[in-house]
Each structure stands twice: as structure tokens, then as C-alpha cells.
Amino acid sequence: MPSKVLVAYASKMGATAGIAEAVGAVLRERGHLADVRDVTGVDSITQYDAVVLGSAIYLRRWRPEAVRFLRRYAEELGDRRVWLFHSGPVGPDREQLQDMPANVHRLAHRIGAAPATTFAGAILPATAKGFLARHLANSKLAGDSRDWPLIAAWAEDIAATLTSTEDATQPHHRA
């Protein structure tokens, strides 16, 4: 029986949403049922076996709606497999790992999740919101720095873990 997975995200300019969609696509390709949703549209997680949560990270802070999601569902997340990621670094810093903000670190520890995986982000003139973002989108930092093969490999690891968990819970019959 395939796992039902929620891939939730909090995105400001769309790059994190794009990563979440890619993760969901890989999970579906591997036979899992994956719903990709903005965190603000999630009303319940009871129907999910596992959760992947991603947030844009700006100035070493997660999107407030992602932190609210972790707080709101902390107890239920503690009973599920949970993977976290954040995206944001662009330009020459695109491969630099970003530490989880302290509040997110505490919540991740509380629910038993591993530290967030860092993915490079994107800053494009068409989606830049706010003065600073628009300025950066028209600078040498502009562009899509997301590493799609790395994102796919991470999602493949999640799919494999879910499959091995399913296999371990299935009754084994002798021939």
C-alpha cells in the first residue's frame, strides 16, 4: 500500500513551491500518493502518513506561515515521518548550507525531524516581490540557482525510505 504524503510549502516568490512540486512528482512516480499544497491551505494532516515541509529562507528566517504550520501540527507531526527543506541561497552563495533558524530547530527537535536540507533558490524579475527582491532580481544574483538533479535525488531518498517502511510493516508470507 503506497504512503500518502503531504508536501507542504511556504513560498514568497515561487521557487520553494517549484521545489515542492518536483518532490511531489518524484514521490508519485515512485508509487506514493502525494498532495502538494501551500501551508496556508492545509486544514488537517490526519490523512497523511508522512509530511515534507519546505520554506523559503530569507535573512536566516523561515516564512512565518511555515513556522505556524510546525507549531499547529507539532503533536501530529511527532507521529509521522517528516522531512524539512528550505530554499533561498542564490548567486555565489547558492551552495552554502543554511542553518535552521532557532525556532525551527526547536520545533524540528520536538517532532523528531532531521535538520532541514538546504536547496538553492531563484530570484527572477517576473516574480520578485518587495524593494530588495526587485533590486536583487535585476543584479548579478538574478536567475534560477535550483539544482534539479539534487532535489530529485533527495526526493528519491524519501520515496525509498517510505517504501522500505511500507515493506517492513507488510506481513511476510513463507512459500
mmCIF file of N, CA and C in Angstrom, residues 6-104:
data_model
loop_
_atom_site.group_PDB
_atom_site.id
_atom_site.type_symbol
_atom_site.label_atom_id
_atom_site.label_comp_id
_atom_site.label_asym_id
_atom_site.label_seq_id
_atom_site.Cartn_x
_atom_site.Cartn_y
_atom_site.Cartn_z
ATOM 1 N N LEU A 6 1.959 14.405 2.401
ATOM 2 C CA LEU A 6 1.692 15.824 2.199
ATOM 3 C C LEU A 6 3.025 16.508 1.949
ATOM 4 N N VAL A 7 3.124 17.202 0.829
ATOM 5 C CA VAL A 7 4.285 18.048 0.548
ATOM 6 C C VAL A 7 3.770 19.479 0.660
ATOM 7 N N ALA A 8 4.059 20.103 1.795
ATOM 8 C CA ALA A 8 3.563 21.447 2.075
ATOM 9 C C ALA A 8 4.701 22.451 1.939
ATOM 10 N N TYR A 9 4.365 23.660 1.546
ATOM 11 C CA TYR A 9 5.407 24.665 1.333
ATOM 12 C C TYR A 9 4.908 26.051 1.696
ATOM 13 N N ALA A 10 5.875 26.908 2.006
ATOM 14 C CA ALA A 10 5.639 28.336 2.208
ATOM 15 C C ALA A 10 6.632 29.054 1.305
ATOM 16 N N SER A 11 6.115 29.723 0.298
ATOM 17 C CA SER A 11 6.959 30.321 -0.731
ATOM 18 C C SER A 11 6.608 31.790 -0.888
ATOM 19 N N LYS A 12 7.612 32.610 -1.104
ATOM 20 C CA LYS A 12 7.354 34.036 -1.316
ATOM 21 C C LYS A 12 7.309 34.376 -2.802
ATOM 22 N N MET A 13 8.258 33.828 -3.559
ATOM 23 C CA MET A 13 8.349 34.184 -4.973
ATOM 24 C C MET A 13 8.218 32.991 -5.910
ATOM 25 N N GLY A 14 7.849 31.834 -5.357
ATOM 26 C CA GLY A 14 7.558 30.676 -6.193
ATOM 27 C C GLY A 14 8.642 29.617 -6.286
ATOM 28 N N ALA A 15 9.873 29.922 -5.906
ATOM 29 C CA ALA A 15 10.950 28.936 -6.039
ATOM 30 C C ALA A 15 10.735 27.736 -5.118
ATOM 31 N N THR A 16 10.328 27.986 -3.890
ATOM 32 C CA THR A 16 10.089 26.888 -2.941
ATOM 33 C C THR A 16 8.889 26.070 -3.389
ATOM 34 N N ALA A 17 7.867 26.710 -3.906
ATOM 35 C CA ALA A 17 6.707 25.986 -4.434
ATOM 36 C C ALA A 17 7.137 25.066 -5.573
ATOM 37 N N GLY A 18 8.031 25.544 -6.429
ATOM 38 C CA GLY A 18 8.526 24.727 -7.534
ATOM 39 C C GLY A 18 9.282 23.497 -7.046
ATOM 40 N N ILE A 19 10.061 23.669 -5.983
ATOM 41 C CA ILE A 19 10.780 22.533 -5.404
ATOM 42 C C ILE A 19 9.778 21.530 -4.837
ATOM 43 N N ALA A 20 8.769 22.016 -4.125
ATOM 44 C CA ALA A 20 7.745 21.136 -3.561
ATOM 45 C C ALA A 20 7.042 20.349 -4.668
ATOM 46 N N GLU A 21 6.719 21.006 -5.765
ATOM 47 C CA GLU A 21 6.075 20.313 -6.897
ATOM 48 C C GLU A 21 6.983 19.212 -7.449
ATOM 49 N N ALA A 22 8.276 19.498 -7.545
ATOM 50 C CA ALA A 22 9.223 18.499 -8.052
ATOM 51 C C ALA A 22 9.317 17.302 -7.111
ATOM 52 N N VAL A 23 9.335 17.564 -5.800
ATOM 53 C CA VAL A 23 9.373 16.480 -4.815
ATOM 54 C C VAL A 23 8.104 15.640 -4.933
ATOM 55 N N GLY A 24 6.960 16.296 -5.009
ATOM 56 C CA GLY A 24 5.699 15.575 -5.162
ATOM 57 C C GLY A 24 5.670 14.711 -6.412
ATOM 58 N N ALA A 25 6.202 15.221 -7.512
ATOM 59 C CA ALA A 25 6.229 14.461 -8.762
ATOM 60 C C ALA A 25 7.070 13.191 -8.621
ATOM 61 N N VAL A 26 8.222 13.297 -7.980
ATOM 62 C CA VAL A 26 9.071 12.114 -7.784
ATOM 63 C C VAL A 26 8.352 11.094 -6.905
ATOM 64 N N LEU A 27 7.735 11.546 -5.831
ATOM 65 C CA LEU A 27 7.021 10.625 -4.945
ATOM 66 C C LEU A 27 5.912 9.895 -5.701
ATOM 67 N N ARG A 28 5.180 10.619 -6.540
ATOM 68 C CA ARG A 28 4.124 9.990 -7.336
ATOM 69 C C ARG A 28 4.707 8.983 -8.323
ATOM 70 N N GLU A 29 5.815 9.361 -8.973
ATOM 71 C CA GLU A 29 6.473 8.439 -9.919
ATOM 72 C C GLU A 29 6.881 7.138 -9.233
ATOM 73 N N ARG A 30 7.177 7.201 -7.963
ATOM 74 C CA ARG A 30 7.612 6.024 -7.195
ATOM 75 C C ARG A 30 6.447 5.314 -6.524
ATOM 76 N N GLY A 31 5.229 5.697 -6.889
ATOM 77 C CA GLY A 31 4.062 4.963 -6.429
ATOM 78 C C GLY A 31 3.377 5.473 -5.180
ATOM 79 N N HIS A 32 3.828 6.587 -4.646
ATOM 80 C CA HIS A 32 3.193 7.144 -3.452
ATOM 81 C C HIS A 32 2.111 8.141 -3.858
ATOM 82 N N LEU A 33 1.211 8.391 -2.948
ATOM 83 C CA LEU A 33 0.158 9.380 -3.174
ATOM 84 C C LEU A 33 0.631 10.677 -2.528
ATOM 85 N N ALA A 34 0.881 11.683 -3.336
ATOM 86 C CA ALA A 34 1.446 12.936 -2.818
ATOM 87 C C ALA A 34 0.545 14.110 -3.168
ATOM 88 N N ASP A 35 0.189 14.861 -2.137
ATOM 89 C CA ASP A 35 -0.547 16.111 -2.310
ATOM 90 C C ASP A 35 0.425 17.248 -2.064
ATOM 91 N N VAL A 36 0.540 18.168 -3.012
ATOM 92 C CA VAL A 36 1.412 19.334 -2.862
ATOM 93 C C VAL A 36 0.519 20.537 -2.591
ATOM 94 N N ARG A 37 0.733 21.172 -1.422
ATOM 95 C CA ARG A 37 -0.158 22.252 -1.026
ATOM 96 C C ARG A 37 0.596 23.370 -0.328
ATOM 97 N N ASP A 38 0.140 24.586 -0.541
ATOM 98 C CA ASP A 38 0.619 25.729 0.228
ATOM 99 C C ASP A 38 0.187 25.504 1.676
ATOM 100 N N VAL A 39 1.072 25.784 2.635
ATOM 101 C CA VAL A 39 0.747 25.535 4.044
ATOM 102 C C VAL A 39 -0.520 26.259 4.483
ATOM 103 N N THR A 40 -0.793 27.394 3.881
ATOM 104 C CA THR A 40 -1.978 28.151 4.295
ATOM 105 C C THR A 40 -3.275 27.465 3.864
ATOM 106 N N GLY A 41 -3.186 26.493 2.989
ATOM 107 C CA GLY A 41 -4.369 25.763 2.535
ATOM 108 C C GLY A 41 -4.529 24.402 3.181
ATOM 109 N N VAL A 42 -3.713 24.099 4.178
ATOM 110 C CA VAL A 42 -3.792 22.805 4.856
ATOM 111 C C VAL A 42 -4.660 22.951 6.106
ATOM 112 N N ASP A 43 -5.734 22.163 6.166
ATOM 113 C CA ASP A 43 -6.643 22.209 7.305
ATOM 114 C C ASP A 43 -6.466 21.037 8.257
ATOM 115 N N SER A 44 -5.808 19.985 7.788
ATOM 116 C CA SER A 44 -5.622 18.790 8.604
ATOM 117 C C SER A 44 -4.495 17.960 7.994
ATOM 118 N N ILE A 45 -3.793 17.207 8.857
ATOM 119 C CA ILE A 45 -2.783 16.284 8.333
ATOM 120 C C ILE A 45 -3.109 14.839 8.732
ATOM 121 N N THR A 46 -4.285 14.629 9.298
ATOM 122 C CA THR A 46 -4.624 13.296 9.805
ATOM 123 C C THR A 46 -4.602 12.220 8.725
ATOM 124 N N GLN A 47 -4.894 12.569 7.493
ATOM 125 C CA GLN A 47 -4.959 11.569 6.424
ATOM 126 C C GLN A 47 -3.590 11.207 5.842
ATOM 127 N N TYR A 48 -2.523 11.847 6.322
ATOM 128 C CA TYR A 48 -1.197 11.622 5.748
ATOM 129 C C TYR A 48 -0.331 10.733 6.626
ATOM 130 N N ASP A 49 0.434 9.878 5.964
ATOM 131 C CA ASP A 49 1.396 9.007 6.653
ATOM 132 C C ASP A 49 2.716 9.720 6.898
ATOM 133 N N ALA A 50 3.038 10.675 6.040
ATOM 134 C CA ALA A 50 4.317 11.385 6.115
ATOM 135 C C ALA A 50 4.108 12.807 5.613
ATOM 136 N N VAL A 51 5.032 13.697 6.034
ATOM 137 C CA VAL A 51 4.945 15.106 5.640
ATOM 138 C C VAL A 51 6.324 15.596 5.228
ATOM 139 N N VAL A 52 6.357 16.289 4.104
ATOM 140 C CA VAL A 52 7.544 17.026 3.670
ATOM 141 C C VAL A 52 7.148 18.496 3.759
ATOM 142 N N LEU A 53 7.946 19.276 4.465
ATOM 143 C CA LEU A 53 7.640 20.701 4.621
ATOM 144 C C LEU A 53 8.816 21.526 4.152
ATOM 145 N N GLY A 54 8.530 22.480 3.271
ATOM 146 C CA GLY A 54 9.565 23.376 2.776
ATOM 147 C C GLY A 54 9.200 24.825 3.007
ATOM 148 N N SER A 55 10.218 25.622 3.243
ATOM 149 C CA SER A 55 10.010 27.057 3.424
ATOM 150 C C SER A 55 11.110 27.820 2.695
ATOM 151 N N ALA A 56 10.732 28.951 2.168
ATOM 152 C CA ALA A 56 11.752 29.894 1.721
ATOM 153 C C ALA A 56 12.479 30.369 2.964
ATOM 154 N N ILE A 57 13.761 30.654 2.828
ATOM 155 C CA ILE A 57 14.527 31.188 3.957
ATOM 156 C C ILE A 57 15.159 32.505 3.495
ATOM 157 N N TYR A 58 14.819 33.558 4.222
ATOM 158 C CA TYR A 58 15.337 34.892 3.917
ATOM 159 C C TYR A 58 15.926 35.469 5.189
ATOM 160 N N LEU A 59 17.131 35.976 5.083
ATOM 161 C CA LEU A 59 17.803 36.555 6.240
ATOM 162 C C LEU A 59 17.780 35.595 7.429
ATOM 163 N N ARG A 60 18.006 34.317 7.114
ATOM 164 C CA ARG A 60 18.067 33.235 8.110
ATOM 165 C C ARG A 60 16.746 33.021 8.851
ATOM 166 N N ARG A 61 15.640 33.372 8.200
ATOM 167 C CA ARG A 61 14.318 33.173 8.793
ATOM 168 C C ARG A 61 13.427 32.403 7.835
ATOM 169 N N TRP A 62 12.644 31.475 8.407
ATOM 170 C CA TRP A 62 11.629 30.767 7.640
ATOM 171 C C TRP A 62 10.407 31.666 7.484
ATOM 172 N N ARG A 63 9.626 31.396 6.474
ATOM 173 C CA ARG A 63 8.364 32.105 6.286
ATOM 174 C C ARG A 63 7.499 31.880 7.532
ATOM 175 N N PRO A 64 6.857 32.926 8.046
ATOM 176 C CA PRO A 64 6.056 32.788 9.274
ATOM 177 C C PRO A 64 4.972 31.713 9.160
ATOM 178 N N GLU A 65 4.376 31.566 7.976
ATOM 179 C CA GLU A 65 3.308 30.578 7.826
ATOM 180 C C GLU A 65 3.842 29.142 7.945
ATOM 181 N N ALA A 66 5.108 28.909 7.586
ATOM 182 C CA ALA A 66 5.709 27.578 7.753
ATOM 183 C C ALA A 66 5.950 27.288 9.229
ATOM 184 N N VAL A 67 6.402 28.291 9.966
ATOM 185 C CA VAL A 67 6.620 28.121 11.410
ATOM 186 C C VAL A 67 5.284 27.876 12.109
ATOM 187 N N ARG A 68 4.241 28.607 11.703
ATOM 188 C CA ARG A 68 2.911 28.392 12.284
ATOM 189 C C ARG A 68 2.435 26.966 12.007
ATOM 190 N N PHE A 69 2.702 26.461 10.807
ATOM 191 C CA PHE A 69 2.324 25.080 10.456
ATOM 192 C C PHE A 69 3.007 24.095 11.407
ATOM 193 N N LEU A 70 4.323 24.260 11.617
ATOM 194 C CA LEU A 70 5.045 23.370 12.533
ATOM 195 C C LEU A 70 4.467 23.431 13.935
ATOM 196 N N ARG A 71 4.161 24.621 14.406
ATOM 197 C CA ARG A 71 3.594 24.763 15.754
ATOM 198 C C ARG A 71 2.201 24.140 15.841
ATOM 199 N N ARG A 72 1.380 24.447 14.849
ATOM 200 C CA ARG A 72 -0.011 23.977 14.857
ATOM 201 C C ARG A 72 -0.095 22.451 14.858
ATOM 202 N N TYR A 73 0.770 21.798 14.088
ATOM 203 C CA TYR A 73 0.688 20.349 13.918
ATOM 204 C C TYR A 73 1.799 19.587 14.633
ATOM 205 N N ALA A 74 2.485 20.236 15.567
ATOM 206 C CA ALA A 74 3.650 19.608 16.211
ATOM 207 C C ALA A 74 3.338 18.233 16.786
ATOM 208 N N GLU A 75 2.244 18.108 17.496
ATOM 209 C CA GLU A 75 1.915 16.819 18.116
ATOM 210 C C GLU A 75 1.680 15.742 17.064
ATOM 211 N N GLU A 76 0.905 16.050 16.042
ATOM 212 C CA GLU A 76 0.623 15.073 14.983
ATOM 213 C C GLU A 76 1.870 14.763 14.157
ATOM 214 N N LEU A 77 2.707 15.771 13.914
ATOM 215 C CA LEU A 77 3.933 15.534 13.149
ATOM 216 C C LEU A 77 4.863 14.585 13.891
ATOM 217 N N GLY A 78 4.813 14.616 15.217
ATOM 218 C CA GLY A 78 5.641 13.718 16.012
ATOM 219 C C GLY A 78 5.313 12.254 15.804
ATOM 220 N N ASP A 79 4.133 11.961 15.248
ATOM 221 C CA ASP A 79 3.705 10.585 14.985
ATOM 222 C C ASP A 79 3.918 10.175 13.530
ATOM 223 N N ARG A 80 4.589 11.003 12.748
ATOM 224 C CA ARG A 80 4.776 10.732 11.319
ATOM 225 C C ARG A 80 6.235 10.904 10.929
ATOM 226 N N ARG A 81 6.566 10.352 9.761
ATOM 227 C CA ARG A 81 7.870 10.647 9.175
ATOM 228 C C ARG A 81 7.796 12.067 8.631
ATOM 229 N N VAL A 82 8.811 12.887 8.924
ATOM 230 C CA VAL A 82 8.814 14.284 8.498
ATOM 231 C C VAL A 82 10.175 14.625 7.909
ATOM 232 N N TRP A 83 10.141 15.270 6.756
ATOM 233 C CA TRP A 83 11.353 15.801 6.129
ATOM 234 C C TRP A 83 11.161 17.301 5.964
ATOM 235 N N LEU A 84 12.222 18.059 6.214
ATOM 236 C CA LEU A 84 12.184 19.514 6.103
ATOM 237 C C LEU A 84 13.199 19.986 5.067
ATOM 238 N N PHE A 85 12.843 21.042 4.354
ATOM 239 C CA PHE A 85 13.822 21.694 3.478
ATOM 240 C C PHE A 85 13.556 23.181 3.482
ATOM 241 N N HIS A 86 14.597 23.919 3.159
ATOM 242 C CA HIS A 86 14.422 25.349 2.921
ATOM 243 C C HIS A 86 15.220 25.725 1.682
ATOM 244 N N SER A 87 14.749 26.773 1.038
ATOM 245 C CA SER A 87 15.416 27.226 -0.182
ATOM 246 C C SER A 87 15.574 28.730 -0.142
ATOM 247 N N GLY A 88 16.623 29.174 -0.783
ATOM 248 C CA GLY A 88 16.835 30.608 -0.802
ATOM 249 C C GLY A 88 18.167 31.060 -1.338
ATOM 250 N N PRO A 89 19.271 30.373 -0.975
ATOM 251 C CA PRO A 89 20.567 30.894 -1.426
ATOM 252 C C PRO A 89 20.629 31.000 -2.954
ATOM 253 N N VAL A 90 21.173 32.096 -3.429
ATOM 254 C CA VAL A 90 21.335 32.313 -4.874
ATOM 255 C C VAL A 90 22.731 32.862 -5.141
ATOM 256 N N GLY A 91 23.072 32.942 -6.399
ATOM 257 C CA GLY A 91 24.367 33.517 -6.784
ATOM 258 C C GLY A 91 25.530 32.707 -6.245
ATOM 259 N N PRO A 92 26.627 33.365 -5.886
ATOM 260 C CA PRO A 92 27.815 32.641 -5.431
ATOM 261 C C PRO A 92 27.594 31.849 -4.139
ATOM 262 N N ASP A 93 26.575 32.218 -3.350
ATOM 263 C CA ASP A 93 26.283 31.527 -2.093
ATOM 264 C C ASP A 93 25.282 30.393 -2.260
ATOM 265 N N ARG A 94 24.921 30.061 -3.494
ATOM 266 C CA ARG A 94 23.840 29.103 -3.723
ATOM 267 C C ARG A 94 24.105 27.717 -3.144
ATOM 268 N N GLU A 95 25.361 27.353 -2.967
ATOM 269 C CA GLU A 95 25.677 26.027 -2.424
ATOM 270 C C GLU A 95 25.993 26.069 -0.929
ATOM 271 N N GLN A 96 25.867 27.238 -0.335
ATOM 272 C CA GLN A 96 26.145 27.381 1.091
ATOM 273 C C GLN A 96 24.961 26.844 1.904
ATOM 274 N N LEU A 97 25.252 25.924 2.823
ATOM 275 C CA LEU A 97 24.212 25.387 3.688
ATOM 276 C C LEU A 97 23.705 26.482 4.615
ATOM 277 N N GLN A 98 22.432 26.459 4.864
ATOM 278 C CA GLN A 98 21.802 27.427 5.756
ATOM 279 C C GLN A 98 21.364 26.686 7.015
ATOM 280 N N ASP A 99 21.772 27.180 8.171
ATOM 281 C CA ASP A 99 21.308 26.595 9.420
ATOM 282 C C ASP A 99 19.817 26.873 9.584
ATOM 283 N N MET A 100 19.150 25.964 10.271
ATOM 284 C CA MET A 100 17.748 26.216 10.581
ATOM 285 C C MET A 100 17.677 27.348 11.594
ATOM 286 N N PRO A 101 16.718 28.231 11.453
ATOM 287 C CA PRO A 101 16.516 29.247 12.480
ATOM 288 C C PRO A 101 16.258 28.559 13.824
ATOM 289 N N ALA A 102 16.603 29.221 14.921
ATOM 290 C CA ALA A 102 16.490 28.616 16.252
ATOM 291 C C ALA A 102 15.076 28.117 16.545
ATOM 292 N N ASN A 103 14.065 28.896 16.189
ATOM 293 C CA ASN A 103 12.690 28.477 16.474
ATOM 294 C C ASN A 103 12.315 27.227 15.684
ATOM 295 N N VAL A 104 12.778 27.126 14.451
ATOM 296 C CA VAL A 104 12.504 25.953 13.622
ATOM 297 C C VAL A 104 13.298 24.754 14.143
#
